[in-house]
Tab-separated table of C-alpha atoms in Angstrom:
chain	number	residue	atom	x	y	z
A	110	UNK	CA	70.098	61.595	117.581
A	111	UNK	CA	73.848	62.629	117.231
A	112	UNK	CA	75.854	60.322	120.084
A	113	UNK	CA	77.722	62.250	122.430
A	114	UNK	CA	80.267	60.238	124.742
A	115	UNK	CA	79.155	60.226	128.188
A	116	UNK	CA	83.432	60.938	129.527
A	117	UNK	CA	82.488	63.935	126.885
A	118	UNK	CA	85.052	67.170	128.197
A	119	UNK	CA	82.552	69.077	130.711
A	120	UNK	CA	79.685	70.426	129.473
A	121	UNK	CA	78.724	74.317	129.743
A	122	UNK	CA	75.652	72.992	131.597
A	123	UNK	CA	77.649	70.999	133.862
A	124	UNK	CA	80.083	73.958	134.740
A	125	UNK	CA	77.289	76.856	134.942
A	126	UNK	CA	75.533	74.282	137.697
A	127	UNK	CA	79.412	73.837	139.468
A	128	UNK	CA	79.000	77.805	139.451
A	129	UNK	CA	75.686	78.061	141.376
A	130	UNK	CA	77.655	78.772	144.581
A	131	UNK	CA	79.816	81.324	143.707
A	132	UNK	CA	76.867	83.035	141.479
A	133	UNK	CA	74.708	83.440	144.293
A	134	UNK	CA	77.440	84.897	146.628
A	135	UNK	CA	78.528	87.623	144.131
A	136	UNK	CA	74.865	88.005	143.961
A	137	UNK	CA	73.963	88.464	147.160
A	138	UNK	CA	77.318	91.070	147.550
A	139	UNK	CA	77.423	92.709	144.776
A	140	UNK	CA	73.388	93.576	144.168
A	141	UNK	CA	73.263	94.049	147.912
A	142	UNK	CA	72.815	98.032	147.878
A	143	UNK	CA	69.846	97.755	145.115
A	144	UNK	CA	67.610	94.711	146.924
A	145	UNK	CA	68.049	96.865	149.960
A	146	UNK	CA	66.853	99.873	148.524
A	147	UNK	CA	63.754	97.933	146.481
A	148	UNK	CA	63.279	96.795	149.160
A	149	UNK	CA	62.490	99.699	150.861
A	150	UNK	CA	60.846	101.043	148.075
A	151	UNK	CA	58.347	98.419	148.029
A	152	UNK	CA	57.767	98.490	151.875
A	153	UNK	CA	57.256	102.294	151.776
A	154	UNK	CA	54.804	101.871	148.872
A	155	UNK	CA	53.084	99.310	150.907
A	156	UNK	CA	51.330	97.378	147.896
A	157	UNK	CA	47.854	95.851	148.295
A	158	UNK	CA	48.896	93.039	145.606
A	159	UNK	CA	51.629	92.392	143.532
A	160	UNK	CA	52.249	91.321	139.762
A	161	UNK	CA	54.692	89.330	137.715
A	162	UNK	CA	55.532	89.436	134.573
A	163	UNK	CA	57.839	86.161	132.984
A	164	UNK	CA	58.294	83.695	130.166
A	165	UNK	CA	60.218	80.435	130.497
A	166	UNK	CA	61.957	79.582	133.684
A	167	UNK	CA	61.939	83.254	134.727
A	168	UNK	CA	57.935	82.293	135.289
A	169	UNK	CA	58.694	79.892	137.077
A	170	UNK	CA	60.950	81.720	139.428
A	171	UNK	CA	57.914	84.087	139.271
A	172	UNK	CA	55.522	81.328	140.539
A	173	UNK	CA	58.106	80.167	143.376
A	174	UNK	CA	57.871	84.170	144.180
A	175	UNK	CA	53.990	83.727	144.349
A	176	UNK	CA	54.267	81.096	147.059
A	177	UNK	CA	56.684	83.103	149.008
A	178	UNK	CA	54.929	86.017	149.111
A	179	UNK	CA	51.689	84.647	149.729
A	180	UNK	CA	53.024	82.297	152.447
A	181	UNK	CA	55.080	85.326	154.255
A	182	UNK	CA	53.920	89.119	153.226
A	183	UNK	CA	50.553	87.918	153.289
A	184	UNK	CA	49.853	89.420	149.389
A	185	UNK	CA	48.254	87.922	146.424
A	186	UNK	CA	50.235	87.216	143.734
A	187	UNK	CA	49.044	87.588	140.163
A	188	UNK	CA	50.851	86.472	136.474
A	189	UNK	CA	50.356	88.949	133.863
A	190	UNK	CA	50.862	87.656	130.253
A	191	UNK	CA	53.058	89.520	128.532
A	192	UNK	CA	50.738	89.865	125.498
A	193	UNK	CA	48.214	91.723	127.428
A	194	UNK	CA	50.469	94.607	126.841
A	195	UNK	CA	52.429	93.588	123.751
A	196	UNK	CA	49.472	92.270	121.288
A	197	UNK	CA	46.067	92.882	123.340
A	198	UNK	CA	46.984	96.608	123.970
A	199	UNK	CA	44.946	96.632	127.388
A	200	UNK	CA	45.685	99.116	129.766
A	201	UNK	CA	45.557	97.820	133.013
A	202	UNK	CA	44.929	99.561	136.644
A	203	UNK	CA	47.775	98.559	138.822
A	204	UNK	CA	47.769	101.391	141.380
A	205	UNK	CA	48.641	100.506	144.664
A	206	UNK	CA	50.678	97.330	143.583
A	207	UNK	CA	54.207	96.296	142.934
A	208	UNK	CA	55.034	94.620	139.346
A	209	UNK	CA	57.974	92.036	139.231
A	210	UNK	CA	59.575	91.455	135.842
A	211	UNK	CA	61.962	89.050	135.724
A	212	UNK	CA	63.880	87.907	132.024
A	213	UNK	CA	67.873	86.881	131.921
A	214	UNK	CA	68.625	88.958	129.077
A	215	UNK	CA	66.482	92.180	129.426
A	216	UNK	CA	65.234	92.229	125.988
A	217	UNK	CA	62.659	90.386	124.927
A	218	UNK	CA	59.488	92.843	123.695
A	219	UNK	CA	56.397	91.641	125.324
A	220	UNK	CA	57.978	91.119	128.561
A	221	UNK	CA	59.462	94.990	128.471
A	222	UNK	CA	56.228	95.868	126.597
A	223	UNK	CA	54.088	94.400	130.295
A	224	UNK	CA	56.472	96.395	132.734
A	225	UNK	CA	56.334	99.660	130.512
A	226	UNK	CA	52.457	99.279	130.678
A	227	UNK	CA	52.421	98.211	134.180
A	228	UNK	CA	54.560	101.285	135.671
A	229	UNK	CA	52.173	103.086	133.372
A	230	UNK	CA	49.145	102.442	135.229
A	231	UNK	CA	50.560	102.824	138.366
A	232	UNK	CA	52.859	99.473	139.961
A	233	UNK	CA	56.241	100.363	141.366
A	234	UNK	CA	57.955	98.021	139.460
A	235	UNK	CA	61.521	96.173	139.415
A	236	UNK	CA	63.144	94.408	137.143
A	237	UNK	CA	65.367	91.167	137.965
A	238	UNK	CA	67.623	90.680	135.502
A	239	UNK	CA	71.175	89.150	134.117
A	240	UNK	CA	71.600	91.920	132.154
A	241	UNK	CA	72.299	95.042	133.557
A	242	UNK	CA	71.761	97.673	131.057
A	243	UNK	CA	68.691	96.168	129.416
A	244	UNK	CA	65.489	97.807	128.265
A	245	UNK	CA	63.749	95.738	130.725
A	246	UNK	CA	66.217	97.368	133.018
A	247	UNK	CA	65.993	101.035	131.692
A	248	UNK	CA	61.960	100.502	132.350
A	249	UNK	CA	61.724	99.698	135.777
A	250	UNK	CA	61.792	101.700	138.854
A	251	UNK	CA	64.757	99.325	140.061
A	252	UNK	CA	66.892	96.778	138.322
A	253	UNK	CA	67.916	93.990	139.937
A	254	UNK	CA	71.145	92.632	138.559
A	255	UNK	CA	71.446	89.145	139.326
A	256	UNK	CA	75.081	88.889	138.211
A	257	UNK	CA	74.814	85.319	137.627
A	258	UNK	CA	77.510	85.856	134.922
A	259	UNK	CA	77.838	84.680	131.399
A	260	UNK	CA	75.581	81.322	130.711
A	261	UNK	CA	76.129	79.498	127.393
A	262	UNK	CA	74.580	76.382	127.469
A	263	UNK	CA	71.205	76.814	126.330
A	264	UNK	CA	69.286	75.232	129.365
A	265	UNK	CA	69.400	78.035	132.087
A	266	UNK	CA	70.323	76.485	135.759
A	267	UNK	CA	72.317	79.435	137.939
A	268	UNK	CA	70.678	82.394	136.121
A	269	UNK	CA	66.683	80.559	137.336
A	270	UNK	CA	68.572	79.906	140.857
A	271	UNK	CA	69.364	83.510	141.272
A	272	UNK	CA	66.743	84.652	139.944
A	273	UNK	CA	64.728	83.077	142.414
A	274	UNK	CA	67.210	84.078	145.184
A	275	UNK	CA	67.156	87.610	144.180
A	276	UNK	CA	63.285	87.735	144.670
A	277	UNK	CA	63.783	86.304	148.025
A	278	UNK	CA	66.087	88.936	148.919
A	279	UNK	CA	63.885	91.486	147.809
A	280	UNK	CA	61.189	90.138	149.877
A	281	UNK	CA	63.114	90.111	152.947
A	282	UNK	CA	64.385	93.037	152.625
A	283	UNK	CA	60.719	94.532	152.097
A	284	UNK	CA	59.492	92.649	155.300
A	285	UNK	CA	62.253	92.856	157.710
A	286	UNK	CA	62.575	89.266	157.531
A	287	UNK	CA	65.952	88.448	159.357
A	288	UNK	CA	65.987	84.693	159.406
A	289	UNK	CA	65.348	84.400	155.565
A	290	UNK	CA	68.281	86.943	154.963
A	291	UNK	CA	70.224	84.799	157.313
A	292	UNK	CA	69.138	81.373	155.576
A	293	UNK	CA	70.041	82.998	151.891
A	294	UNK	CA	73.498	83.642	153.205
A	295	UNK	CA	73.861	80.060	153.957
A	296	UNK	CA	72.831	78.988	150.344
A	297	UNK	CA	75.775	78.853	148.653
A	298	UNK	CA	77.832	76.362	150.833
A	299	UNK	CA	74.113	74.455	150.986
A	300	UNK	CA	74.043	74.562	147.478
A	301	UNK	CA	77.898	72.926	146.855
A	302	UNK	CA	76.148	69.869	149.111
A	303	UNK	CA	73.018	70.102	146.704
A	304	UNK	CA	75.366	69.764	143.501
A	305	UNK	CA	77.082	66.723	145.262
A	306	UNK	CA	73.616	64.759	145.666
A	307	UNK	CA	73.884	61.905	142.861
A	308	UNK	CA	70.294	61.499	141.383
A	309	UNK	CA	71.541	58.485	138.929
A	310	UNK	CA	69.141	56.170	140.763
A	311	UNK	CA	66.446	57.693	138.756
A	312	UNK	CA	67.986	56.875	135.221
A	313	UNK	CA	67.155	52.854	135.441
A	314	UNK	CA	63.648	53.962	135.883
A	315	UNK	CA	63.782	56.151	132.641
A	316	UNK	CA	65.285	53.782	129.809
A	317	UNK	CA	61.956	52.366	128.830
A	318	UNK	CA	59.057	54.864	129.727
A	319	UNK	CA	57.828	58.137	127.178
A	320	UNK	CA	56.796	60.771	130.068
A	321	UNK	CA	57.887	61.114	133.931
A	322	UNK	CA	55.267	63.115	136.099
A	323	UNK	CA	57.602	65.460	138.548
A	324	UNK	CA	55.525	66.574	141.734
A	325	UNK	CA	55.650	69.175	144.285
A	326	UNK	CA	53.302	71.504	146.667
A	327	UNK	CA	53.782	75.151	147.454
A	328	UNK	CA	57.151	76.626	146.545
A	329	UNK	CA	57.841	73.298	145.300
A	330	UNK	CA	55.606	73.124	142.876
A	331	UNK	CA	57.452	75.710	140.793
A	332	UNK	CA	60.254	73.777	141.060
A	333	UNK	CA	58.753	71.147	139.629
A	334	UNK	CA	57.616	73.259	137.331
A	335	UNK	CA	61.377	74.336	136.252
A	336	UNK	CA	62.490	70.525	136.299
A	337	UNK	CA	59.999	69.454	134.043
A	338	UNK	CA	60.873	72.238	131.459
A	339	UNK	CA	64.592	71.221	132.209
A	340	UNK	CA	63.954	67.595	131.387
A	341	UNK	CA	62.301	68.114	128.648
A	342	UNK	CA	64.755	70.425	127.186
A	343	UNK	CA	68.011	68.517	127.656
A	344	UNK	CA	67.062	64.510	127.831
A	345	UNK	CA	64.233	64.781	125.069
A	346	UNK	CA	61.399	62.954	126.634
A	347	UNK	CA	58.287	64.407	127.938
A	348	UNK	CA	58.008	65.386	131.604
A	349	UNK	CA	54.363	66.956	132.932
A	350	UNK	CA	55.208	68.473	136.308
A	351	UNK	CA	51.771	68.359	138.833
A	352	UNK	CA	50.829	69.850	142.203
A	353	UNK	CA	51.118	66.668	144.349
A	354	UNK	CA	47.457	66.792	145.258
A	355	UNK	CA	46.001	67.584	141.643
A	356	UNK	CA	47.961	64.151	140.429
A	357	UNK	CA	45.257	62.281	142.578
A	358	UNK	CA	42.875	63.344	140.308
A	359	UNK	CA	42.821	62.901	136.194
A	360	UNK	CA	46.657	62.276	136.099
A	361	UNK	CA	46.060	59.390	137.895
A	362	UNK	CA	44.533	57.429	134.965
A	363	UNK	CA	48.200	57.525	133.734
A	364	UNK	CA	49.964	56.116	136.414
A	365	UNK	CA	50.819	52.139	135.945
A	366	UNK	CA	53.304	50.231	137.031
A	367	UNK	CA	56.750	51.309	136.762
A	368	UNK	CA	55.601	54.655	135.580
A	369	UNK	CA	58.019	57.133	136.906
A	370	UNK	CA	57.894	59.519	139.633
A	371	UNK	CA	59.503	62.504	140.749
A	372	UNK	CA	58.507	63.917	144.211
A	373	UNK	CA	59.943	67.301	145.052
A	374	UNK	CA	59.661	67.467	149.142
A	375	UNK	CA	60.847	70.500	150.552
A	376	UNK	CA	61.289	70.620	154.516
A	377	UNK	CA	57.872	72.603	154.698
A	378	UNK	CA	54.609	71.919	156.139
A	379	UNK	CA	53.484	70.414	152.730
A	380	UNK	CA	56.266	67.475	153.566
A	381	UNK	CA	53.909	64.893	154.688
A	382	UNK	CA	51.358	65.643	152.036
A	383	UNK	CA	54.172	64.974	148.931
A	384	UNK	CA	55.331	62.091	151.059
A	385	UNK	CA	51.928	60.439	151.326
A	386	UNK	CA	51.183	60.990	147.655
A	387	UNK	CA	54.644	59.416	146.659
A	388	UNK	CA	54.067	56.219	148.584
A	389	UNK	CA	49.952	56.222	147.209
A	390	UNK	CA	51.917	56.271	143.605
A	391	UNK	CA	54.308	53.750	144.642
A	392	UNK	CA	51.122	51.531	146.234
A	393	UNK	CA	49.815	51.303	142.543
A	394	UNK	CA	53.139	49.868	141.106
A	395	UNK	CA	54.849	53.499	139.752
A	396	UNK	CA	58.380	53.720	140.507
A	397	UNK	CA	58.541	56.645	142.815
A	398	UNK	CA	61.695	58.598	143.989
A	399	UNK	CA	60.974	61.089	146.763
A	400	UNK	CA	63.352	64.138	148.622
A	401	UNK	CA	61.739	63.054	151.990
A	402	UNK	CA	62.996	60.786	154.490
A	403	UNK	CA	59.388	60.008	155.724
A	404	UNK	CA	58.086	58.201	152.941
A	405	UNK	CA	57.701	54.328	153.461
A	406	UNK	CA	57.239	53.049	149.948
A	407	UNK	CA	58.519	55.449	147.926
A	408	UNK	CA	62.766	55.365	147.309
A	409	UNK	CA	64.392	58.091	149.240
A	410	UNK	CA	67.077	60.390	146.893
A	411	UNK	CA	69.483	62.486	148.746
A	412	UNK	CA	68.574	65.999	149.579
A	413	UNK	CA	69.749	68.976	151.617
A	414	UNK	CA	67.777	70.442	153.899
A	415	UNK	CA	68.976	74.003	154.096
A	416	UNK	CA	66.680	74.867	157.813
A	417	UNK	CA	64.988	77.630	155.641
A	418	UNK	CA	61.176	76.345	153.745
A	419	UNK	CA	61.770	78.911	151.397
A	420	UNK	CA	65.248	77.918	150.115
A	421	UNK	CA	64.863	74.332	150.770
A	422	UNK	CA	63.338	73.969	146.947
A	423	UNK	CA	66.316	75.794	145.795
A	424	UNK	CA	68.519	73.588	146.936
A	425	UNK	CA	66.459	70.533	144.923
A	426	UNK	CA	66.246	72.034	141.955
A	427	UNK	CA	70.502	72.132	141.767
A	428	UNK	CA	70.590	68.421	142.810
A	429	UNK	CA	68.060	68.103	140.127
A	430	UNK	CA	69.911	70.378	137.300
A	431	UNK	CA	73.207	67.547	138.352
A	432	UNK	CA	70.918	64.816	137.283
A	433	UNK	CA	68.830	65.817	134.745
A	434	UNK	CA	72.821	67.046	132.984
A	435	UNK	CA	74.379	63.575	133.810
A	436	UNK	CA	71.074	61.927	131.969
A	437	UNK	CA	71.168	63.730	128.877
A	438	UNK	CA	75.119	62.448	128.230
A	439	UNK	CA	73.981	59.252	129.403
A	440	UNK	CA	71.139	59.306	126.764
A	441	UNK	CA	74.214	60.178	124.419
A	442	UNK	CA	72.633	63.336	124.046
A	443	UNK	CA	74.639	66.937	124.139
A	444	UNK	CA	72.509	69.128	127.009
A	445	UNK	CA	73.993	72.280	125.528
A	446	UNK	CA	72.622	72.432	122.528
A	447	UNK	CA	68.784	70.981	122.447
A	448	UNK	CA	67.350	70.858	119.005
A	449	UNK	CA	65.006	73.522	117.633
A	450	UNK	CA	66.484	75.791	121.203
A	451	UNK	CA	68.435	78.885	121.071
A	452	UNK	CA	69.684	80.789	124.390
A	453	UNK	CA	67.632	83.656	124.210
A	454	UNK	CA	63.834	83.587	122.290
A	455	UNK	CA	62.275	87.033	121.971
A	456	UNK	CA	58.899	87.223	121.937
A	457	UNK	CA	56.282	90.160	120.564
């Protein structure tokens, strides 16, 4: 591994997390016309289920927009693969649904393949995006720009945070919700707190250990989903991220002491169940860090709780993109530049 000095000049990472704020609110100005209208688009189209179609952390953005839906519009949620379309061929029938595409640059083939086959056989689809003029774009019904703004380092962090914020949007927008538009205006000063959280007291816990499980439940669990991906990417060292009730069962047989523990507690009603599986962890000797102030045996980290259930994860995965950035230098590793990575990966 090549050193890098951890007083290093700032990273791309590091400033593309520092931009978070100011992405979202150009995001939320500047795309405002077009989530209004999809919005409208998909209410008027009244969907009886709706689709997704994503690779990388635009899935996982993808899965956070499964929980929110399904928790708030009251519609199952369904992932596509990509290949379906792009090697399998199938044709699928999608009438009376609403497809969600969502890829930073636009371009890569199976995931514009999927949408050009699913408005084909009938979704109203829309296309979230960080590149405006994109085939993935030019195939949709609407095209979300996120205008999350140039990202270099390899290791997305603002363009999966508006990503995700962008699908909230649309969903509010499609359901008239007026508190979740309010709480997404909010975000970005909640999200200059989140950046400020310092995380560090997870690094003694990672000098010796080869994996660290990250948990979460609901919306949450994407985001552990994201962090694990993240970790992996930029610290090189394994990270499984489980729903905090499936890690009770085979995962379990993993767990020792001092194996670490990442519990992703949103203020939501699965709180107390990611608390109580934290401190069960912690009971069996793991070394357990928890965003909850109601566990009793697990270590607390500092979180923001935003007053919103749906952006409350948002705001842990930025503290968590701070942390896992600050690791990787302190591993003398360089986070913008993983080995065997490149930005953007197109797929067939």
């Amino acid at each position: 591994m090549s050193a890098v000095n951890t007083q290093m000049e700032i990273t791309h990472m590091r400033r593309e997390i520092e931009e978070i704020p100011e992405a979202t609110a150009r995001l939320l100005d500047g795309s405002a016309a077009v989530l209004t209208e999809a919005g409208r688009g998909i209410r008027e189209r009244d969907p009886h289920f709706i689709v997704t179609v994503a690779r990388g952390s635009s899935d996982h953005a993808a899965t956070f927009m499964k929980y929110a839906v399904e928790l708030t519009a009251g519609l199952a949620v369904a992932s596509i693969g990509p290949s379906i379309a792009s090697i399998y061929g199938a044709k699928l029938k999608l009438a009376g649904s609403a497809c969600l595409a969502i890829s930073q640059s636009g371009k890569s083939p199976d995931i514009v393949a999927m949408a050009q086959a699913a408005r084909a056989g009938g979704a109203l689809t829309v296309a979230i995006t960080n590149t405006a003029d994109s085939p993935l774009a030019r195939a949709s019904d609407y095209a979300i720009d996120i205008l999350a703004g140039p990202e270099r380092s390899v290791a997305a962090t603002k363009t999966f945070v508006n990503s995700a914020v962008a699908g909230l949007a649309l969903m509010a927008h499609s359901t008239g919700d007026d508190k979740l538009l309010a709480a997404l205006v909010r975000l970005p000063e909640q999200f200059r707190k989140a950046i400020a959280c310092d995380w560090m007291a997870l690094a003694g816990a990672l000098e010796t250990p080869k994996s660290l499980f990250i948990l979460g439940r609901g919306p949450s669990a994407a985001i552990a989903n994201e962090a694990a991906l993240k970790f992996k990417e930029t610290c090189a060292m394994h990270a499984e991220a489980y729903s905090a009730a499936e890690v009770m069962h085979g995962p379990l047989a993993l767990v020792g002491p001092d194996f670490p523990v990442l519990a992703l507690a949103a203020r939501d009603a699965s709180e107390p169940s990611v608390a109580e599986a934290a401190d069960s962890l912690a009971a069996k000797g793991a070394a357990v860090f928890v965003t909850s102030d109601t566990a009793k045996s697990a270590q607390h980290l500092p979180h923001v709780a935003t007053g919103h259930p749906l952006t409350d994860p948002l705001a842990l995965i930025v503290s968590f993109y701070g942390f896992v950035e600050a690791f990787a230098r302190h591993r003398g590793l360089d986070p913008d530049t993983p080995p065997n990575l490149r930005k953007v990966t197109e797929t067939i």
